[in-house]
Amino acid sequence: MQSRFHDPAGTFVASLFVILGIALALETRGMTAMGSVFPTTISIALIVFSAVLILRNLVLTLRGRGGSEAQSDEAPATGGSNARRAFFVGAMIAWIALIPVIGFLLASIAGYFAVMVVAMHERMSLKQIALLIVLGVAILAGFYLLMTEVLLIPMPRGHLF
């Protein structure tokens, strides 16, 4: 029995991203050393993560977990809630609208909390909620510091902060 290739569309798009990442990395040669830090980092990440996806799909295909077999082991997909989808879109719009008012970091924290509330499907203990809050704020603050201090990306400042 011949198994189908696992996620051919995803593999194709990942291949395009590898090519795009290489092209973008080559474009940074004409930039200053400081100006090329962020684009080079993103290009390398794009290439690496896309290559990992391609390798994963090849391994799953070679193991015989092609398209139809892989899906038969999983639980059937259920339809999502349209209200949750609408709240998610609303949270993203509110996040974007808040950036010029309260700044990137605070707007991102507010957006994280909004998406966290929308994504909760079952009741959680106070300990789990506290852990999500602490980890979320720590990750957002860490990425903010990485972008502003290491990659030297000027982040939008808000009118209030």
PDB file of C-alpha atoms in Angstrom:
ATOM      1  CA  MET A   1       0.000   0.000   0.000  1.00  0.00           C
ATOM      2  CA  GLN A   2       1.403   3.354  -1.016  1.00  0.00           C
ATOM      3  CA  SER A   3       0.892   6.183   1.451  1.00  0.00           C
ATOM      4  CA  ARG A   4       0.172   9.705   0.347  1.00  0.00           C
ATOM      5  CA  PHE A   5       2.570  12.529   1.046  1.00  0.00           C
ATOM      6  CA  HIS A   6       1.902  14.170   4.415  1.00  0.00           C
ATOM      7  CA  ASP A   7       0.692  17.786   4.020  1.00  0.00           C
ATOM      8  CA  PRO A   8       1.795  18.519   0.453  1.00  0.00           C
ATOM      9  CA  ALA A   9       0.390  22.065   0.534  1.00  0.00           C
ATOM     10  CA  GLY A  10       2.231  22.893   3.749  1.00  0.00           C
ATOM     11  CA  THR A  11       5.449  21.433   2.359  1.00  0.00           C
ATOM     12  CA  PHE A  12       5.086  23.459  -0.836  1.00  0.00           C
ATOM     13  CA  VAL A  13       4.483  26.706   1.056  1.00  0.00           C
ATOM     14  CA  ALA A  14       7.399  25.928   3.398  1.00  0.00           C
ATOM     15  CA  SER A  15       9.607  25.446   0.322  1.00  0.00           C
ATOM     16  CA  LEU A  16       8.528  28.865  -0.938  1.00  0.00           C
ATOM     17  CA  PHE A  17       9.369  30.332   2.475  1.00  0.00           C
ATOM     18  CA  VAL A  18      12.860  28.798   2.327  1.00  0.00           C
ATOM     19  CA  ILE A  19      13.401  30.457  -1.056  1.00  0.00           C
ATOM     20  CA  LEU A  20      11.962  33.738   0.257  1.00  0.00           C
ATOM     21  CA  GLY A  21      14.183  33.571   3.346  1.00  0.00           C
ATOM     22  CA  ILE A  22      17.282  33.050   1.211  1.00  0.00           C
ATOM     23  CA  ALA A  23      16.319  35.948  -1.061  1.00  0.00           C
ATOM     24  CA  LEU A  24      15.666  38.223   1.918  1.00  0.00           C
ATOM     25  CA  ALA A  25      18.953  37.240   3.569  1.00  0.00           C
ATOM     26  CA  LEU A  26      20.801  38.081   0.365  1.00  0.00           C
ATOM     27  CA  GLU A  27      19.087  41.478   0.254  1.00  0.00           C
ATOM     28  CA  THR A  28      20.535  42.408   3.658  1.00  0.00           C
ATOM     29  CA  ARG A  29      24.072  42.480   2.234  1.00  0.00           C
ATOM     30  CA  GLY A  30      23.562  46.084   1.132  1.00  0.00           C
ATOM     31  CA  MET A  31      22.407  47.242   4.573  1.00  0.00           C
ATOM     32  CA  THR A  32      24.432  48.608   7.444  1.00  0.00           C
ATOM     33  CA  ALA A  33      25.492  46.174  10.155  1.00  0.00           C
ATOM     34  CA  MET A  34      22.919  47.541  12.607  1.00  0.00           C
ATOM     35  CA  GLY A  35      20.187  47.812   9.991  1.00  0.00           C
ATOM     36  CA  SER A  36      20.590  44.210   8.888  1.00  0.00           C
ATOM     37  CA  VAL A  37      20.274  42.583  12.339  1.00  0.00           C
ATOM     38  CA  PHE A  38      16.493  42.193  12.381  1.00  0.00           C
ATOM     39  CA  PRO A  39      15.963  41.201   8.721  1.00  0.00           C
ATOM     40  CA  THR A  40      18.812  38.681   8.908  1.00  0.00           C
ATOM     41  CA  THR A  41      17.444  37.162  12.126  1.00  0.00           C
ATOM     42  CA  ILE A  42      13.952  36.841  10.680  1.00  0.00           C
ATOM     43  CA  SER A  43      15.287  35.413   7.401  1.00  0.00           C
ATOM     44  CA  ILE A  44      17.287  32.755   9.229  1.00  0.00           C
ATOM     45  CA  ALA A  45      14.317  31.879  11.449  1.00  0.00           C
ATOM     46  CA  LEU A  46      12.074  31.633   8.371  1.00  0.00           C
ATOM     47  CA  ILE A  47      14.521  29.277   6.658  1.00  0.00           C
ATOM     48  CA  VAL A  48      15.095  27.102   9.744  1.00  0.00           C
ATOM     49  CA  PHE A  49      11.440  26.713  10.744  1.00  0.00           C
ATOM     50  CA  SER A  50      10.352  26.054   7.165  1.00  0.00           C
ATOM     51  CA  ALA A  51      13.081  23.439   6.762  1.00  0.00           C
ATOM     52  CA  VAL A  52      11.954  21.780  10.006  1.00  0.00           C
ATOM     53  CA  LEU A  53       8.381  21.581   8.669  1.00  0.00           C
ATOM     54  CA  ILE A  54       9.597  20.085   5.376  1.00  0.00           C
ATOM     55  CA  LEU A  55      11.733  17.535   7.251  1.00  0.00           C
ATOM     56  CA  ARG A  56       8.828  16.661   9.568  1.00  0.00           C
ATOM     57  CA  ASN A  57       6.505  16.055   6.624  1.00  0.00           C
ATOM     58  CA  LEU A  58       9.104  13.905   4.866  1.00  0.00           C
ATOM     59  CA  VAL A  59       9.651  11.813   8.000  1.00  0.00           C
ATOM     60  CA  LEU A  60       5.895  11.333   8.487  1.00  0.00           C
ATOM     61  CA  THR A  61       5.557  10.287   4.846  1.00  0.00           C
ATOM     62  CA  LEU A  62       8.416   7.798   5.129  1.00  0.00           C
ATOM     63  CA  ARG A  63       6.868   6.340   8.285  1.00  0.00           C
ATOM     64  CA  GLY A  64       3.681   5.716   6.345  1.00  0.00           C
ATOM     65  CA  ARG A  65       1.604   8.422   7.979  1.00  0.00           C
ATOM     66  CA  GLY A  66       0.497  10.069   4.786  1.00  0.00           C
ATOM     67  CA  GLY A  67      -2.559  12.207   4.252  1.00  0.00           C
ATOM     68  CA  SER A  68      -5.498   9.849   4.822  1.00  0.00           C
ATOM     69  CA  GLU A  69      -3.890   7.607   7.441  1.00  0.00           C
ATOM     70  CA  ALA A  70      -2.784  10.530   9.611  1.00  0.00           C
ATOM     71  CA  GLN A  71      -6.247  11.985   9.714  1.00  0.00           C
ATOM     72  CA  SER A  72      -8.000   8.726  10.557  1.00  0.00           C
ATOM     73  CA  ASP A  73      -6.124   8.441  13.896  1.00  0.00           C
ATOM     74  CA  GLU A  74      -7.277  11.839  15.090  1.00  0.00           C
ATOM     75  CA  ALA A  75     -10.611  12.841  16.530  1.00  0.00           C
ATOM     76  CA  PRO A  76     -12.947  14.340  13.953  1.00  0.00           C
ATOM     77  CA  ALA A  77     -12.775  18.110  13.719  1.00  0.00           C
ATOM     78  CA  THR A  78     -15.752  19.957  15.088  1.00  0.00           C
ATOM     79  CA  GLY A  79     -17.093  23.294  13.987  1.00  0.00           C
ATOM     80  CA  GLY A  80     -15.897  26.260  15.991  1.00  0.00           C
ATOM     81  CA  SER A  81     -17.950  28.898  17.672  1.00  0.00           C
ATOM     82  CA  ASN A  82     -18.724  31.893  15.477  1.00  0.00           C
ATOM     83  CA  ALA A  83     -19.027  34.063  18.584  1.00  0.00           C
ATOM     84  CA  ARG A  84     -15.474  33.115  19.624  1.00  0.00           C
ATOM     85  CA  ARG A  85     -14.220  33.910  16.138  1.00  0.00           C
ATOM     86  CA  ALA A  86     -15.921  37.309  16.239  1.00  0.00           C
ATOM     87  CA  PHE A  87     -14.523  38.067  19.708  1.00  0.00           C
ATOM     88  CA  PHE A  88     -11.051  37.047  18.519  1.00  0.00           C
ATOM     89  CA  VAL A  89     -11.258  39.412  15.536  1.00  0.00           C
ATOM     90  CA  GLY A  90     -12.579  42.126  17.849  1.00  0.00           C
ATOM     91  CA  ALA A  91      -9.695  41.562  20.264  1.00  0.00           C
ATOM     92  CA  MET A  92      -7.177  41.876  17.434  1.00  0.00           C
ATOM     93  CA  ILE A  93      -8.807  45.087  16.186  1.00  0.00           C
ATOM     94  CA  ALA A  94      -8.834  46.499  19.733  1.00  0.00           C
ATOM     95  CA  TRP A  95      -5.160  45.556  20.154  1.00  0.00           C
ATOM     96  CA  ILE A  96      -4.217  47.423  16.977  1.00  0.00           C
ATOM     97  CA  ALA A  97      -6.356  50.412  17.988  1.00  0.00           C
ATOM     98  CA  LEU A  98      -4.759  50.561  21.457  1.00  0.00           C
ATOM     99  CA  ILE A  99      -1.138  50.591  20.246  1.00  0.00           C
ATOM    100  CA  PRO A 100      -1.058  54.339  19.435  1.00  0.00           C
ATOM    101  CA  VAL A 101      -2.894  55.147  22.665  1.00  0.00           C
ATOM    102  CA  ILE A 102      -1.109  53.100  25.361  1.00  0.00           C
ATOM    103  CA  GLY A 103       1.975  51.842  23.525  1.00  0.00           C
ATOM    104  CA  PHE A 104       3.012  48.514  22.068  1.00  0.00           C
ATOM    105  CA  LEU A 105       3.821  46.601  25.266  1.00  0.00           C
ATOM    106  CA  LEU A 106       0.692  47.517  27.238  1.00  0.00           C
ATOM    107  CA  ALA A 107      -1.550  47.018  24.196  1.00  0.00           C
ATOM    108  CA  SER A 108       0.030  43.606  23.628  1.00  0.00           C
ATOM    109  CA  ILE A 109      -0.576  42.603  27.241  1.00  0.00           C
ATOM    110  CA  ALA A 110      -4.220  43.716  26.943  1.00  0.00           C
ATOM    111  CA  GLY A 111      -4.529  41.804  23.655  1.00  0.00           C
ATOM    112  CA  TYR A 112      -3.026  38.708  25.278  1.00  0.00           C
ATOM    113  CA  PHE A 113      -5.578  38.830  28.089  1.00  0.00           C
ATOM    114  CA  ALA A 114      -8.450  39.312  25.628  1.00  0.00           C
ATOM    115  CA  VAL A 115      -7.372  36.371  23.471  1.00  0.00           C
ATOM    116  CA  MET A 116      -6.770  34.257  26.595  1.00  0.00           C
ATOM    117  CA  VAL A 117     -10.365  34.850  27.719  1.00  0.00           C
ATOM    118  CA  VAL A 118     -11.720  34.029  24.243  1.00  0.00           C
ATOM    119  CA  ALA A 119      -9.621  30.851  24.029  1.00  0.00           C
ATOM    120  CA  MET A 120     -10.707  29.379  27.384  1.00  0.00           C
ATOM    121  CA  HIS A 121     -13.081  26.510  26.739  1.00  0.00           C
ATOM    122  CA  GLU A 122     -13.237  24.995  30.199  1.00  0.00           C
ATOM    123  CA  ARG A 123     -13.001  26.229  33.752  1.00  0.00           C
ATOM    124  CA  MET A 124      -9.531  26.765  35.101  1.00  0.00           C
ATOM    125  CA  SER A 125      -8.286  26.979  38.654  1.00  0.00           C
ATOM    126  CA  LEU A 126      -7.007  30.274  40.018  1.00  0.00           C
ATOM    127  CA  LYS A 127      -3.513  28.768  40.067  1.00  0.00           C
ATOM    128  CA  GLN A 128      -3.705  27.946  36.344  1.00  0.00           C
ATOM    129  CA  ILE A 129      -5.039  31.416  35.515  1.00  0.00           C
ATOM    130  CA  ALA A 130      -2.303  33.072  37.594  1.00  0.00           C
ATOM    131  CA  LEU A 131       0.318  30.952  35.833  1.00  0.00           C
ATOM    132  CA  LEU A 132      -1.045  31.952  32.411  1.00  0.00           C
ATOM    133  CA  ILE A 133      -0.994  35.609  33.399  1.00  0.00           C
ATOM    134  CA  VAL A 134       2.547  35.528  34.812  1.00  0.00           C
ATOM    135  CA  LEU A 135       3.959  33.509  31.914  1.00  0.00           C
ATOM    136  CA  GLY A 136       2.133  35.611  29.320  1.00  0.00           C
ATOM    137  CA  VAL A 137       3.394  38.904  30.733  1.00  0.00           C
ATOM    138  CA  ALA A 138       6.924  37.479  31.095  1.00  0.00           C
ATOM    139  CA  ILE A 139       6.990  36.205  27.506  1.00  0.00           C
ATOM    140  CA  LEU A 140       5.581  39.450  26.110  1.00  0.00           C
ATOM    141  CA  ALA A 141       8.016  41.558  28.138  1.00  0.00           C
ATOM    142  CA  GLY A 142      10.886  39.280  27.094  1.00  0.00           C
ATOM    143  CA  PHE A 143      10.049  39.590  23.412  1.00  0.00           C
ATOM    144  CA  TYR A 144       9.568  43.346  23.806  1.00  0.00           C
ATOM    145  CA  LEU A 145      13.031  43.666  25.359  1.00  0.00           C
ATOM    146  CA  LEU A 146      14.499  41.397  22.685  1.00  0.00           C
ATOM    147  CA  MET A 147      13.032  43.548  19.933  1.00  0.00           C
ATOM    148  CA  THR A 148      13.946  46.908  21.495  1.00  0.00           C
ATOM    149  CA  GLU A 149      17.327  46.155  23.089  1.00  0.00           C
ATOM    150  CA  VAL A 150      18.834  43.356  20.975  1.00  0.00           C
ATOM    151  CA  LEU A 151      17.267  43.762  17.539  1.00  0.00           C
ATOM    152  CA  LEU A 152      17.026  47.545  18.013  1.00  0.00           C
ATOM    153  CA  ILE A 153      13.542  47.829  16.545  1.00  0.00           C
ATOM    154  CA  PRO A 154      11.894  51.153  17.374  1.00  0.00           C
ATOM    155  CA  MET A 155       8.562  50.240  18.936  1.00  0.00           C
ATOM    156  CA  PRO A 156       5.500  52.496  18.737  1.00  0.00           C
ATOM    157  CA  ARG A 157       4.966  54.651  21.795  1.00  0.00           C
ATOM    158  CA  GLY A 158       1.482  55.550  22.922  1.00  0.00           C
ATOM    159  CA  HIS A 159       0.096  58.980  23.696  1.00  0.00           C
ATOM    160  CA  LEU A 160      -0.445  58.034  27.343  1.00  0.00           C
ATOM    161  CA  PHE A 161       2.766  56.002  27.917  1.00  0.00           C
TER     162      PHE A 161
END
